[in-house]
Amino acid sequence: MNDTTPNLRRRAGRTGCAVEATMSVLGGIWKPVLVFHLLPGRVRFNALCRLTPNATARMITLQLRELEADGIIRRIVYPEVPPKVEYELTALGRTLEPILLSLREWGAAFQDRHANTAA
Amino acid sequence: MNDTTPNLRRRAGRTGCAVEATMSVLGGIWKPVLVFHLLPGRVRFNALCRLTPNATARMITLQLRELEADGIIRRIVYPEVPPKVEYELTALGRTLEPILLSLREWGAAFQDRHANTAA
DNA sequence: CGGCATCCCACCCGATACTG
DNA sequence: CAGTATCGGGTGGGATGCCG
């Protein structure tokens, strides 16, 4: 098996830090990005790949599986040819929205800052 | 050198996703936790270790160095014997506060949910 | 199209020992 | 106390190829 957040997953809660609990779900650089891209609605697998060019399809698959296992997203398979698979946020997943918006907002400001400061 | 977020760091911004930019700074499971524990004020190295028992001292050192390089935290060395080092958030680091609070809030709810549902 | 299996290398990270 | 240096195992994750 190939787990992105190996043995940390369920131990996080016990340390008393709720932040770790969140990170045990959103841990890994791609999960927040994937969830973020799912905020507007259902997205096809390939579209997610295009939206996340720095990650390989393999990684995206793995991360999506973990998010699914944690009840953050739902996987919708259309029994057609050619195959079509969409992903969408669950109700639980949608509760992450404020976090993702914060992340995007801060990231945008950080990018600006670096655009002005460094190269 | 030992970098936790190797070649992803500065590339993140260009992909057009601000969330990745944030993750290039907060990436790694321990960084959010460390920043979170620095919210109240200056904290000594050993105290951070105690607050983050799942991470080794080595990892904490490494992560702190990266956060320092990104301008999130400041390292304060007291020229005494025995040595004393404290860490505190920079102004930029303090702008992460809403994110951390969101993470904590969600994590707390998630822990509750799992306390009721599973196990 | 979507995704899994395999191979395989790089690198992460824990443990230990040492320094100022 | 607060690190750094080094070693070594384990594993994350990229590339490739095949299947439904």
mmCIF file of C-alpha atoms (C1' of nucleotides) in Angstrom:
data_model
loop_
_atom_site.group_PDB
_atom_site.id
_atom_site.type_symbol
_atom_site.label_atom_id
_atom_site.label_comp_id
_atom_site.label_asym_id
_atom_site.label_seq_id
_atom_site.Cartn_x
_atom_site.Cartn_y
_atom_site.Cartn_z
ATOM 1 C CA MET A 1 0.000 0.000 0.000
ATOM 2 C CA ASN A 2 1.038 3.523 -0.614
ATOM 3 C CA ASP A 3 -0.119 5.984 1.961
ATOM 4 C CA THR A 4 0.745 9.642 1.869
ATOM 5 C CA THR A 5 0.217 10.246 5.536
ATOM 6 C CA PRO A 6 1.268 6.897 6.901
ATOM 7 C CA ASN A 7 1.091 6.272 10.584
ATOM 8 C CA LEU A 8 0.218 9.764 11.553
ATOM 9 C CA ARG A 9 -3.356 9.576 10.478
ATOM 10 C CA ARG A 10 -5.254 8.447 13.493
ATOM 11 C CA ARG A 11 -2.678 9.298 16.113
ATOM 12 C CA ALA A 12 -2.979 12.988 15.494
ATOM 13 C CA GLY A 13 -5.972 13.468 17.701
ATOM 14 C CA ARG A 14 -4.382 12.093 20.794
ATOM 15 C CA THR A 15 -1.622 14.640 20.982
ATOM 16 C CA GLY A 16 -4.149 17.190 22.038
ATOM 17 C CA CYS A 17 -3.608 19.435 19.055
ATOM 18 C CA ALA A 18 -6.624 19.860 16.828
ATOM 19 C CA VAL A 19 -4.445 21.342 14.118
ATOM 20 C CA GLU A 20 -2.748 17.968 13.734
ATOM 21 C CA ALA A 21 -6.117 16.334 13.304
ATOM 22 C CA THR A 22 -6.882 18.602 10.387
ATOM 23 C CA MET A 23 -3.479 18.009 8.904
ATOM 24 C CA SER A 24 -4.019 14.266 9.142
ATOM 25 C CA VAL A 25 -6.847 14.812 6.675
ATOM 26 C CA LEU A 26 -5.489 17.679 4.591
ATOM 27 C CA GLY A 27 -1.863 16.575 4.932
ATOM 28 C CA GLY A 28 0.025 16.354 1.725
ATOM 29 C CA ILE A 29 0.484 19.293 -0.543
ATOM 30 C CA TRP A 30 -2.092 18.195 -3.070
ATOM 31 C CA LYS A 31 -5.120 17.512 -0.944
ATOM 32 C CA PRO A 32 -5.940 21.135 -0.216
ATOM 33 C CA VAL A 33 -5.462 21.953 -3.870
ATOM 34 C CA LEU A 34 -7.740 19.139 -4.971
ATOM 35 C CA VAL A 35 -10.421 20.018 -2.477
ATOM 36 C CA PHE A 36 -10.117 23.627 -3.512
ATOM 37 C CA HIS A 37 -10.724 22.775 -7.127
ATOM 38 C CA LEU A 38 -13.769 20.779 -6.133
ATOM 39 C CA LEU A 39 -15.415 23.697 -4.371
ATOM 40 C CA PRO A 40 -17.318 24.880 -7.448
ATOM 41 C CA GLY A 41 -18.815 21.456 -8.086
ATOM 42 C CA ARG A 42 -18.213 18.113 -9.748
ATOM 43 C CA VAL A 43 -14.985 17.771 -11.663
ATOM 44 C CA ARG A 44 -13.736 15.010 -13.909
ATOM 45 C CA PHE A 45 -10.528 13.193 -13.139
ATOM 46 C CA ASN A 46 -8.708 14.560 -16.141
ATOM 47 C CA ALA A 47 -9.814 18.059 -15.345
ATOM 48 C CA LEU A 48 -8.328 17.711 -11.870
ATOM 49 C CA CYS A 49 -5.094 16.583 -13.450
ATOM 50 C CA ARG A 50 -5.052 19.632 -15.676
ATOM 51 C CA LEU A 51 -5.795 21.869 -12.724
ATOM 52 C CA THR A 52 -2.922 20.361 -10.779
ATOM 53 C CA PRO A 53 -0.117 20.062 -13.302
ATOM 54 C CA ASN A 54 2.637 19.684 -10.702
ATOM 55 C CA ALA A 55 1.166 16.428 -9.450
ATOM 56 C CA THR A 56 1.221 13.182 -11.396
ATOM 57 C CA ALA A 57 -1.976 11.311 -12.176
ATOM 58 C CA ARG A 58 -0.831 8.617 -9.809
ATOM 59 C CA MET A 59 -0.536 11.023 -6.914
ATOM 60 C CA ILE A 60 -3.872 12.583 -7.671
ATOM 61 C CA THR A 61 -5.506 9.169 -7.668
ATOM 62 C CA LEU A 62 -3.908 8.281 -4.353
ATOM 63 C CA GLN A 63 -4.815 11.536 -2.705
ATOM 64 C CA LEU A 64 -8.376 11.329 -3.980
ATOM 65 C CA ARG A 65 -8.660 7.851 -2.526
ATOM 66 C CA GLU A 66 -7.564 9.059 0.870
ATOM 67 C CA LEU A 67 -9.900 12.009 0.754
ATOM 68 C CA GLU A 68 -12.671 9.615 -0.166
ATOM 69 C CA ALA A 69 -11.747 7.306 2.713
ATOM 70 C CA ASP A 70 -11.918 10.272 5.065
ATOM 71 C CA GLY A 71 -15.354 11.166 3.794
ATOM 72 C CA ILE A 72 -14.272 14.459 2.272
ATOM 73 C CA ILE A 73 -15.152 13.673 -1.321
ATOM 74 C CA ARG A 74 -17.445 11.347 -3.218
ATOM 75 C CA ARG A 75 -16.528 9.389 -6.295
ATOM 76 C CA ILE A 76 -19.138 9.159 -9.032
ATOM 77 C CA VAL A 77 -18.669 6.577 -11.754
ATOM 78 C CA TYR A 78 -20.732 6.795 -14.924
ATOM 79 C CA PRO A 79 -21.136 3.341 -16.434
ATOM 80 C CA GLU A 80 -20.417 4.410 -19.965
ATOM 81 C CA VAL A 81 -17.870 3.925 -22.666
ATOM 82 C CA PRO A 82 -15.530 5.666 -22.595
ATOM 83 C CA PRO A 83 -15.485 5.707 -18.799
ATOM 84 C CA LYS A 84 -16.276 8.888 -16.990
ATOM 85 C CA VAL A 85 -15.559 9.606 -13.359
ATOM 86 C CA GLU A 86 -16.363 12.720 -11.454
ATOM 87 C CA TYR A 87 -15.502 13.797 -7.967
ATOM 88 C CA GLU A 88 -17.457 16.062 -5.701
ATOM 89 C CA LEU A 89 -17.276 17.232 -2.126
ATOM 90 C CA THR A 90 -19.393 15.617 0.524
ATOM 91 C CA ALA A 91 -21.172 17.701 3.121
ATOM 92 C CA LEU A 92 -18.181 17.186 5.379
ATOM 93 C CA GLY A 93 -15.869 18.213 2.594
ATOM 94 C CA ARG A 94 -17.776 21.402 2.049
ATOM 95 C CA THR A 95 -17.132 22.371 5.655
ATOM 96 C CA LEU A 96 -13.506 22.781 4.609
ATOM 97 C CA GLU A 97 -14.423 25.687 2.394
ATOM 98 C CA PRO A 98 -13.462 28.474 4.826
ATOM 99 C CA ILE A 99 -10.061 26.865 5.289
ATOM 100 C CA LEU A 100 -9.469 26.651 1.565
ATOM 101 C CA LEU A 101 -10.553 30.215 1.010
ATOM 102 C CA SER A 102 -8.158 31.340 3.726
ATOM 103 C CA LEU A 103 -5.384 29.370 2.101
ATOM 104 C CA ARG A 104 -6.082 30.897 -1.280
ATOM 105 C CA GLU A 105 -6.311 34.391 0.097
ATOM 106 C CA TRP A 106 -3.048 34.130 1.984
ATOM 107 C CA GLY A 107 -1.327 32.491 -0.960
ATOM 108 C CA ALA A 108 -2.366 35.285 -3.259
ATOM 109 C CA ALA A 109 -0.987 37.882 -0.870
ATOM 110 C CA PHE A 110 2.207 35.893 -0.468
ATOM 111 C CA GLN A 111 2.642 35.686 -4.207
ATOM 112 C CA ASP A 112 2.210 39.438 -4.500
ATOM 113 C CA ARG A 113 4.703 40.015 -1.744
ATOM 114 C CA HIS A 114 7.275 37.887 -3.511
ATOM 115 C CA ALA A 115 6.508 39.531 -6.810
ATOM 116 C CA ASN A 116 7.408 42.881 -5.253
ATOM 117 C CA THR A 117 10.268 41.745 -3.041
ATOM 118 C CA ALA A 118 12.329 39.079 -4.754
ATOM 119 C CA ALA A 119 13.018 38.417 -8.416
ATOM 120 C CA MET B 1 20.922 19.742 3.138
ATOM 121 C CA ASN B 2 17.626 18.311 4.123
ATOM 122 C CA ASP B 3 14.592 20.025 2.722
ATOM 123 C CA THR B 4 11.082 18.988 3.559
ATOM 124 C CA THR B 5 9.469 20.542 0.531
ATOM 125 C CA PRO B 6 12.205 20.101 -2.014
ATOM 126 C CA ASN B 7 11.758 21.501 -5.447
ATOM 127 C CA LEU B 8 8.158 22.462 -5.068
ATOM 128 C CA ARG B 9 8.789 25.570 -3.072
ATOM 129 C CA ARG B 10 9.071 28.332 -5.567
ATOM 130 C CA ARG B 11 7.345 26.672 -8.447
ATOM 131 C CA ALA B 12 4.024 26.586 -6.697
ATOM 132 C CA GLY B 13 3.064 30.127 -7.508
ATOM 133 C CA ARG B 14 3.341 29.803 -11.213
ATOM 134 C CA THR B 15 0.771 27.063 -11.574
ATOM 135 C CA GLY B 16 -1.876 29.656 -11.017
ATOM 136 C CA CYS B 17 -3.166 28.175 -7.800
ATOM 137 C CA ALA B 18 -2.678 30.362 -4.774
ATOM 138 C CA VAL B 19 -3.458 27.437 -2.515
ATOM 139 C CA GLU B 20 -0.265 25.777 -3.651
ATOM 140 C CA ALA B 21 1.687 28.869 -2.767
ATOM 141 C CA THR B 22 0.423 28.666 0.774
ATOM 142 C CA MET B 23 1.166 24.979 0.935
ATOM 143 C CA SER B 24 4.701 25.624 -0.236
ATOM 144 C CA VAL B 25 5.127 27.562 2.979
ATOM 145 C CA LEU B 26 2.914 25.573 5.333
ATOM 146 C CA GLY B 27 3.608 22.259 3.634
ATOM 147 C CA GLY B 28 4.703 19.509 5.903
ATOM 148 C CA ILE B 29 2.556 18.291 8.729
ATOM 149 C CA TRP B 30 4.488 20.042 11.452
ATOM 150 C CA LYS B 31 4.710 23.559 10.184
ATOM 151 C CA PRO B 32 1.109 24.483 10.860
ATOM 152 C CA VAL B 33 1.379 22.942 14.294
ATOM 153 C CA LEU B 34 4.542 24.845 15.095
ATOM 154 C CA VAL B 35 3.155 28.128 13.856
ATOM 155 C CA PHE B 36 -0.003 27.459 15.805
ATOM 156 C CA HIS B 37 1.944 26.996 19.006
ATOM 157 C CA LEU B 38 3.756 30.237 18.356
ATOM 158 C CA LEU B 39 0.557 32.260 18.122
ATOM 159 C CA PRO B 40 0.490 33.159 21.827
ATOM 160 C CA GLY B 41 4.045 34.499 21.791
ATOM 161 C CA ARG B 42 7.672 33.505 22.106
ATOM 162 C CA VAL B 43 8.360 29.880 22.814
ATOM 163 C CA ARG B 44 11.597 28.106 23.638
ATOM 164 C CA PHE B 45 12.867 25.299 21.490
ATOM 165 C CA ASN B 46 12.356 22.660 24.127
ATOM 166 C CA ALA B 47 8.850 23.879 24.769
ATOM 167 C CA LEU B 48 8.032 23.463 21.094
ATOM 168 C CA CYS B 49 9.363 19.937 21.256
ATOM 169 C CA ARG B 50 7.129 19.188 24.207
ATOM 170 C CA LEU B 51 4.155 20.702 22.418
ATOM 171 C CA THR B 52 4.811 18.549 19.375
ATOM 172 C CA PRO B 53 5.649 15.137 20.782
ATOM 173 C CA ASN B 54 5.053 13.271 17.531
ATOM 174 C CA ALA B 55 7.887 15.101 15.821
ATOM 175 C CA THR B 56 11.551 14.573 16.589
ATOM 176 C CA ALA B 57 13.772 17.442 17.648
ATOM 177 C CA ARG B 58 15.585 17.116 14.364
ATOM 178 C CA MET B 59 12.414 17.587 12.362
ATOM 179 C CA ILE B 60 11.363 20.537 14.456
ATOM 180 C CA THR B 61 14.731 22.175 13.879
ATOM 181 C CA LEU B 62 14.482 21.620 10.146
ATOM 182 C CA GLN B 63 10.947 22.896 9.887
ATOM 183 C CA LEU B 64 11.762 25.941 11.991
ATOM 184 C CA ARG B 65 14.664 26.721 9.698
ATOM 185 C CA GLU B 66 12.408 26.632 6.680
ATOM 186 C CA LEU B 67 9.788 28.768 8.331
ATOM 187 C CA GLU B 68 12.531 31.213 9.233
ATOM 188 C CA ALA B 69 13.801 31.231 5.650
ATOM 189 C CA ASP B 70 10.288 32.010 4.470
ATOM 190 C CA GLY B 71 10.049 34.905 6.872
ATOM 191 C CA ILE B 72 7.305 33.339 8.951
ATOM 192 C CA ILE B 73 9.178 33.149 12.228
ATOM 193 C CA ARG B 74 12.110 34.852 13.881
ATOM 194 C CA ARG B 75 14.858 33.132 15.823
ATOM 195 C CA ILE B 76 16.061 34.839 18.972
ATOM 196 C CA VAL B 77 19.307 33.686 20.513
ATOM 197 C CA TYR B 78 20.183 34.731 24.030
ATOM 198 C CA PRO B 79 23.964 34.780 24.481
ATOM 199 C CA GLU B 80 23.954 33.001 27.804
ATOM 200 C CA VAL B 81 25.062 29.788 29.392
ATOM 201 C CA PRO B 82 23.207 27.535 29.176
ATOM 202 C CA PRO B 83 22.030 28.584 25.710
ATOM 203 C CA LYS B 84 18.519 29.819 25.282
ATOM 204 C CA VAL B 85 16.703 30.191 22.000
ATOM 205 C CA GLU B 86 13.208 31.403 21.462
ATOM 206 C CA TYR B 87 11.071 31.549 18.379
ATOM 207 C CA GLU B 88 8.369 34.015 17.574
ATOM 208 C CA LEU B 89 6.170 34.855 14.650
ATOM 209 C CA THR B 90 7.068 37.708 12.360
ATOM 210 C CA ALA B 91 4.418 40.124 11.171
ATOM 211 C CA LEU B 92 4.035 37.940 8.102
ATOM 212 C CA GLY B 93 3.734 34.873 10.272
ATOM 213 C CA ARG B 94 0.990 36.468 12.305
ATOM 214 C CA THR B 95 -1.040 36.901 9.139
ATOM 215 C CA LEU B 96 -1.374 33.122 9.153
ATOM 216 C CA GLU B 97 -3.424 33.286 12.325
ATOM 217 C CA PRO B 98 -6.866 33.042 10.681
ATOM 218 C CA ILE B 99 -5.722 29.965 8.789
ATOM 219 C CA LEU B 100 -4.459 28.293 11.922
ATOM 220 C CA LEU B 101 -7.602 29.097 13.828
ATOM 221 C CA SER B 102 -9.660 27.625 11.006
ATOM 222 C CA LEU B 103 -7.525 24.516 11.075
ATOM 223 C CA ARG B 104 -7.933 24.143 14.802
ATOM 224 C CA GLU B 105 -11.652 24.712 14.683
ATOM 225 C CA TRP B 106 -12.202 22.180 11.926
ATOM 226 C CA GLY B 107 -9.908 19.689 13.584
ATOM 227 C CA ALA B 108 -11.817 19.932 16.831
ATOM 228 C CA ALA B 109 -15.095 19.287 15.053
ATOM 229 C CA PHE B 110 -13.556 16.406 13.143
ATOM 230 C CA GLN B 111 -12.290 14.841 16.335
ATOM 231 C CA ASP B 112 -15.765 15.092 17.846
ATOM 232 C CA ARG B 113 -17.295 13.549 14.780
ATOM 233 C CA HIS B 114 -14.952 10.607 14.980
ATOM 234 C CA ALA B 115 -15.501 10.270 18.683
ATOM 235 C CA ASN B 116 -19.218 9.826 17.988
ATOM 236 C CA THR B 117 -19.009 7.856 14.755
ATOM 237 C CA ALA B 118 -16.107 5.431 14.698
ATOM 238 C CA ALA B 119 -14.241 3.475 17.370
ATOM 239 C "C1'" DC C 1 -10.868 7.675 -20.169
ATOM 240 C "C1'" DG C 2 -9.549 6.363 -15.673
ATOM 241 C "C1'" DG C 3 -6.761 3.738 -12.845
ATOM 242 C "C1'" DC C 4 -3.954 0.002 -11.002
ATOM 243 C "C1'" DA C 5 0.599 -2.905 -10.711
ATOM 244 C "C1'" DT C 6 5.372 -3.000 -10.903
ATOM 245 C "C1'" DC C 7 9.910 -1.377 -10.716
ATOM 246 C "C1'" DC C 8 13.211 1.444 -8.675
ATOM 247 C "C1'" DC C 9 15.733 5.399 -7.189
ATOM 248 C "C1'" DA C 10 15.917 9.445 -4.221
ATOM 249 C "C1'" DC C 11 15.175 11.345 -0.381
ATOM 250 C "C1'" DC C 12 12.928 11.688 4.100
ATOM 251 C "C1'" DC C 13 13.428 11.011 8.639
ATOM 252 C "C1'" DG C 14 14.611 8.498 13.014
ATOM 253 C "C1'" DA C 15 18.473 7.192 15.990
ATOM 254 C "C1'" DT C 16 22.749 8.105 17.752
ATOM 255 C "C1'" DA C 17 26.798 10.638 18.968
ATOM 256 C "C1'" DC C 18 29.109 14.867 19.457
ATOM 257 C "C1'" DT C 19 29.787 20.280 20.124
ATOM 258 C "C1'" DG C 20 29.484 25.104 21.979
ATOM 259 C "C1'" DC D 1 20.110 23.787 26.325
ATOM 260 C "C1'" DA D 2 20.090 23.830 21.473
ATOM 261 C "C1'" DG D 3 21.589 22.366 18.148
ATOM 262 C "C1'" DT D 4 24.765 19.822 13.978
ATOM 263 C "C1'" DA D 5 26.859 15.571 11.572
ATOM 264 C "C1'" DT D 6 26.475 11.194 10.057
ATOM 265 C "C1'" DC D 7 24.574 6.813 8.955
ATOM 266 C "C1'" DG D 8 21.096 3.792 7.304
ATOM 267 C "C1'" DG D 9 16.439 1.845 6.622
ATOM 268 C "C1'" DG D 10 12.021 2.656 4.900
ATOM 269 C "C1'" DT D 11 9.101 4.722 1.806
ATOM 270 C "C1'" DG D 12 7.274 8.215 -1.052
ATOM 271 C "C1'" DG D 13 6.452 8.947 -5.502
ATOM 272 C "C1'" DG D 14 7.960 9.182 -10.675
ATOM 273 C "C1'" DA D 15 7.896 6.454 -14.990
ATOM 274 C "C1'" DT D 16 6.150 2.908 -17.559
ATOM 275 C "C1'" DG D 17 2.937 -0.477 -19.212
ATOM 276 C "C1'" DC D 18 -1.451 -2.869 -19.135
ATOM 277 C "C1'" DC D 19 -6.560 -3.404 -18.245
ATOM 278 C "C1'" DG D 20 -11.695 -2.343 -18.133
#
